[in-house]
XYZ file of C-alpha atoms in Angstrom:
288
model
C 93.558 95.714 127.217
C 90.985 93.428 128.673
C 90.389 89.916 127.823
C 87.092 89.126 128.795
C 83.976 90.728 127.438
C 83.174 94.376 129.743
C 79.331 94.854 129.087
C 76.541 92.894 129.685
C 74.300 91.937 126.712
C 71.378 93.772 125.396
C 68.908 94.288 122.420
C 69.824 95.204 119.444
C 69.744 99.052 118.524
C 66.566 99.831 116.486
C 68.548 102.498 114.615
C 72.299 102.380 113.012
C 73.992 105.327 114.334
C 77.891 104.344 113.001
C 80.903 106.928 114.130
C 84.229 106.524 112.146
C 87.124 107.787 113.663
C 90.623 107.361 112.109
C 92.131 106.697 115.038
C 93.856 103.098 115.628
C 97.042 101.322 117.281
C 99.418 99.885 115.128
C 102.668 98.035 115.496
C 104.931 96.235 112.763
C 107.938 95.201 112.784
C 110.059 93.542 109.982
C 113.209 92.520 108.679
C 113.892 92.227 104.866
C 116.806 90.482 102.514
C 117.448 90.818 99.246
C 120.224 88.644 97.406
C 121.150 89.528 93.891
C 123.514 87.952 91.165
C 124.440 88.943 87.615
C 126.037 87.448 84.922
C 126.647 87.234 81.361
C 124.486 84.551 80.529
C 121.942 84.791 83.566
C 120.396 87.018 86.453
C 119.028 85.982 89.736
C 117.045 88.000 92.454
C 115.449 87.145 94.993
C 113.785 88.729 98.495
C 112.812 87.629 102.018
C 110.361 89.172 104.404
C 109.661 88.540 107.833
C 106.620 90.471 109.434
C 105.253 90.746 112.651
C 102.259 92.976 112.698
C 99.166 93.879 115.730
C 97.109 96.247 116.096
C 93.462 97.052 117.115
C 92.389 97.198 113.439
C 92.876 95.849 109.943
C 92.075 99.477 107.955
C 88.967 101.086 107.201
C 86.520 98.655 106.722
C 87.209 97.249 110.429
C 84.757 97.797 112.749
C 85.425 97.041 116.508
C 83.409 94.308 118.379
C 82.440 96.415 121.078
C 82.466 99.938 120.439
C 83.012 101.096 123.746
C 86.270 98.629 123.772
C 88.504 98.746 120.251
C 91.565 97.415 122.346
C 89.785 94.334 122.782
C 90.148 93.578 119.042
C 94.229 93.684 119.656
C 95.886 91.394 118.148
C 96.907 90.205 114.391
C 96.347 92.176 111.530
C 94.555 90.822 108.180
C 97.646 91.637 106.708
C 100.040 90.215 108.811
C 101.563 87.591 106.605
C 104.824 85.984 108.267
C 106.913 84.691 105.785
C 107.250 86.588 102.174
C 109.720 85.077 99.562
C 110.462 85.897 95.782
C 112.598 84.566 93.483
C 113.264 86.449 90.079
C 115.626 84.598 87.590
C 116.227 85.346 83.390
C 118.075 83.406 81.814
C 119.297 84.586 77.762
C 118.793 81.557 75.417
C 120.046 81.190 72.231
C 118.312 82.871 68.943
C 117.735 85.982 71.156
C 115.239 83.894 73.946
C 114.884 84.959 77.359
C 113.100 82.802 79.692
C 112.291 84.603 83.064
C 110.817 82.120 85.902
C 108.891 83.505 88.773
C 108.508 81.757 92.304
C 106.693 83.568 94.935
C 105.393 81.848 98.529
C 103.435 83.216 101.515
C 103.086 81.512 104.801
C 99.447 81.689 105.649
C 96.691 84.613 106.066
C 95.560 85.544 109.723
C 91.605 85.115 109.994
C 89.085 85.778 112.771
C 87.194 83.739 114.425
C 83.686 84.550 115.249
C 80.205 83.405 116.531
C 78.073 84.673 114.015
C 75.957 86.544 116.136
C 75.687 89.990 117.825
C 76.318 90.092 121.842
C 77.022 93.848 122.981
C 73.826 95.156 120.882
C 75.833 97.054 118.225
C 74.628 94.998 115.297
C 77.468 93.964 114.281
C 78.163 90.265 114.282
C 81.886 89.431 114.252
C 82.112 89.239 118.357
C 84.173 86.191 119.234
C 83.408 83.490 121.371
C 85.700 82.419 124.739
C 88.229 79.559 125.845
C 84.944 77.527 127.572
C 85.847 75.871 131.070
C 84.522 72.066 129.778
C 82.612 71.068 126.544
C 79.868 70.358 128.437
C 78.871 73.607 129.043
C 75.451 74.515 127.451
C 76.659 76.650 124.846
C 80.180 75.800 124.588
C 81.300 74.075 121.237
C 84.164 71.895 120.382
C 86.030 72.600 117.327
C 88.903 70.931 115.800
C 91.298 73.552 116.271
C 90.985 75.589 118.911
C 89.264 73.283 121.361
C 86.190 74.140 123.030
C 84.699 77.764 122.461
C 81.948 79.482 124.078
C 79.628 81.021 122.449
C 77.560 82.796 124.361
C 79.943 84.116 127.281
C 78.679 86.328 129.378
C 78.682 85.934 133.059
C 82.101 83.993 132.890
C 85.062 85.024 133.380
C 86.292 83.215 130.705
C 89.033 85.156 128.361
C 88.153 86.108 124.877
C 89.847 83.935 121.836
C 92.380 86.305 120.390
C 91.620 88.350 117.418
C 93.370 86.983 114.485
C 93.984 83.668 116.013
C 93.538 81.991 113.274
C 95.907 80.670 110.235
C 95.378 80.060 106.363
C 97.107 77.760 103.890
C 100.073 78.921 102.720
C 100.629 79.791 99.137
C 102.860 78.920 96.176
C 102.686 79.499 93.061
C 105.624 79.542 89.672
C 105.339 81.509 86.229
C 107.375 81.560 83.545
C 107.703 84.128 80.427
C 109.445 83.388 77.214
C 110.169 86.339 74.987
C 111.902 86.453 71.791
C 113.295 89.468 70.524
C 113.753 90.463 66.679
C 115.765 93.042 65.511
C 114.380 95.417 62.798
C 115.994 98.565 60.818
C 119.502 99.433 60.528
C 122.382 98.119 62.703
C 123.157 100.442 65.668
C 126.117 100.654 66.326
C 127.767 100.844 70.368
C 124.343 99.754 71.277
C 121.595 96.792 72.067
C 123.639 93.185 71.289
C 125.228 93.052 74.711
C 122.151 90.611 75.979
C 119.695 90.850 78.615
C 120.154 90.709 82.123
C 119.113 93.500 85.043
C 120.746 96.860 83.908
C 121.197 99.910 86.316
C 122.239 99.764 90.423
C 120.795 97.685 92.928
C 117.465 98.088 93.776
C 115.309 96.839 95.852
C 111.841 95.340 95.261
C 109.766 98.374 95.378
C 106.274 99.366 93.451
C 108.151 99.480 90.337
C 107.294 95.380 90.460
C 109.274 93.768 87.186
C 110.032 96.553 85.060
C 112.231 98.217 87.006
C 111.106 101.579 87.166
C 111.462 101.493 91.254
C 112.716 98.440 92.500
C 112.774 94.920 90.597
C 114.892 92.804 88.620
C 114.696 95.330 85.844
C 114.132 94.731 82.055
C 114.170 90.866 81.039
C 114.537 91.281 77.136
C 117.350 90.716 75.614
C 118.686 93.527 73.319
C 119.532 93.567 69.520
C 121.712 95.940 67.731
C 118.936 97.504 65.427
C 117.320 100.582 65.346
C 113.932 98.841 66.151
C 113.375 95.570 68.016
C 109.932 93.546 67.922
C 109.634 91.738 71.102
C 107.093 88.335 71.304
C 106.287 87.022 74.610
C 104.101 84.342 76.095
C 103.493 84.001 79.706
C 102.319 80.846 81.705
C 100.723 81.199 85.588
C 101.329 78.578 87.947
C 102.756 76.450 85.714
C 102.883 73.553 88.261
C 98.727 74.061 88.631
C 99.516 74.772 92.706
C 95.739 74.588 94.083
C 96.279 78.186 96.249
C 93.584 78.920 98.803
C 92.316 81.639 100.150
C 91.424 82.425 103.802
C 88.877 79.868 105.807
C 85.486 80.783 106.834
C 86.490 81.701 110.397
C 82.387 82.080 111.502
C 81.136 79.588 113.999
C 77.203 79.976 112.704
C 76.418 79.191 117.074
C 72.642 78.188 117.206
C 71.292 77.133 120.894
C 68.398 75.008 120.670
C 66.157 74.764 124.115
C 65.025 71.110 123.572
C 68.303 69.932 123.820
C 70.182 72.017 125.683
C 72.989 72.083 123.062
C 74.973 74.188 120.625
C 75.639 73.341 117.284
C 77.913 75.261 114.704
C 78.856 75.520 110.996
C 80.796 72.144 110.855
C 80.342 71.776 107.107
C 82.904 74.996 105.788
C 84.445 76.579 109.427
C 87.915 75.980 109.011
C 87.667 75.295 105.612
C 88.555 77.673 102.462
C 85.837 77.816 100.096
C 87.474 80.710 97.698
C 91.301 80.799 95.541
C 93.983 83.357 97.553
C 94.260 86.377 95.404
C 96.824 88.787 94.319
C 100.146 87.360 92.897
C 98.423 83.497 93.430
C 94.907 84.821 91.678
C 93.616 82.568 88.326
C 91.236 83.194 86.514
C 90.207 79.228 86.890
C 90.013 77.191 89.510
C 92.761 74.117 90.204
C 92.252 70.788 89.400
């Protein structure tokens, strides 16, 4: 792995000749809890995550910022999200309510930062400027949060920023269901009125997500003693209105003008997240 930039600039290709290859470098490593507790009148899960993920890409869509190099793009994953932690709990009411709260929180999303611009003539444009010497250099730039970047590198021997250095917000975010349950039909008898609650063995929190299928708390209904039950739920999304962003604009924008020998950048949104985080944290409006 080197750290400072191998070729020497040139023009930009007039053709796009792109090779995939499904090749890659990849190392994780994590360490997971789960905690679980059931009772008569109440159930409570919950799971920790720790993850620690590199490699020299982020999937398929990844395309290295110097072909000839893809070990110089080492370093955090997209996906490498820290901390993970979900709480489950449901809680039987009476007149046959459940009310099932849902916390979830994520430390923050690596991002990339870049200059904007194509240096190694493979028209791409997500190369990444250097640690420069002094601000004072011609094309070096001073950011806020990782201190003064060169954009334009080449014959330096400055090192390369890492890829991935950068971190998002984290993200928090509560639901809440309420479900009632009404019994319909003849009684059954041996069956149904012994509550809700998470019914089977232990499992963990796999893709079966909340019904249980594979992994989960399980079924969150409470049960009636008839031959048919009607269920009636309403659901709420973060129900404390937890403004959840999503990951910064990590591009620099460099632009070099001549007249004054100096660089300016993107100082209006680098740094800054202009879009909501998705996935478990994803509305459908924005926060106020």
């Amino acid at each position: 792995q080197q750290d400072i930039y191998p070729v020497t600039p040139v023009a930009p290709p007039t053709t796009n000749n792109l090779q995939y290859q499904s090749g890659g470098f990849y190392k994780e490593s994590q360490v997971m809890v789960t905690v679980r507790a059931m009772y008569r009148k109440f159930s409570v899960f919950s799971s920790y995550t720790y993850s620690n993920a590199k490699g020299d890409t982020s999937g398929v869509g990844s395309v290295p910022s110097v072909s000839s190099d893809p070990g110089l793009d080492y370093g955090r994953t997209t996906f490498d999200i820290a901390n993970r932690f979900m709480l489950f709990g449901n809680f039987n009411l009476p007149w046959k309510i459940s009310a099932s709260p849902m916390l979830s929180a994520n430390s923050g999303t690596p991002y990339n930062v870049t200059i904007g611009n194509d240096l190694t003539g493979n028209n791409q444009f997500n190369a990444r400027p250097t640690y420069a010497a002094n601000c004072s250099e011609p094309y070096a730039v001073n950011t806020p949060e990782f201190g003064c970047l060169d954009t334009n590198p080449f014959g330096t021997t400055e090192k390369i920023i890492p890829y991935g250095v950068g971190t998002g917000p984290s993200n928090v975010a509560v639901n809440m269901r309420l479900s009632k349950v009404f019994g319909i039909g003849p009684v059954v008898k041996g069956e149904g009125g012994g509550g809700g609650g998470w019914h089977g063995g232990p499992r963990g929190l796999g893709g079966g997500g909340l019904s249980g299928t594979r992994g989960g708390p399980g079924p969150m209904n409470q049960g009636v003693n008839r031959k048919y039950n009607l269920t009636l739920s309403a659901w709420g999304t973060n129900i404390l209105n937890h403004e959840n962003l999503g990951t910064p604009d990590g591009s620099l924008n460099a632009h070099f003008d001549p007249a004054t020998n100096s660089t300016t950048y993107n100082t209006q949104y680098f740094g800054q997240s202009r879009t909501l985080a998705g996935g478990f944290f994803s509305r459908s409006t924005a926060g106020n």
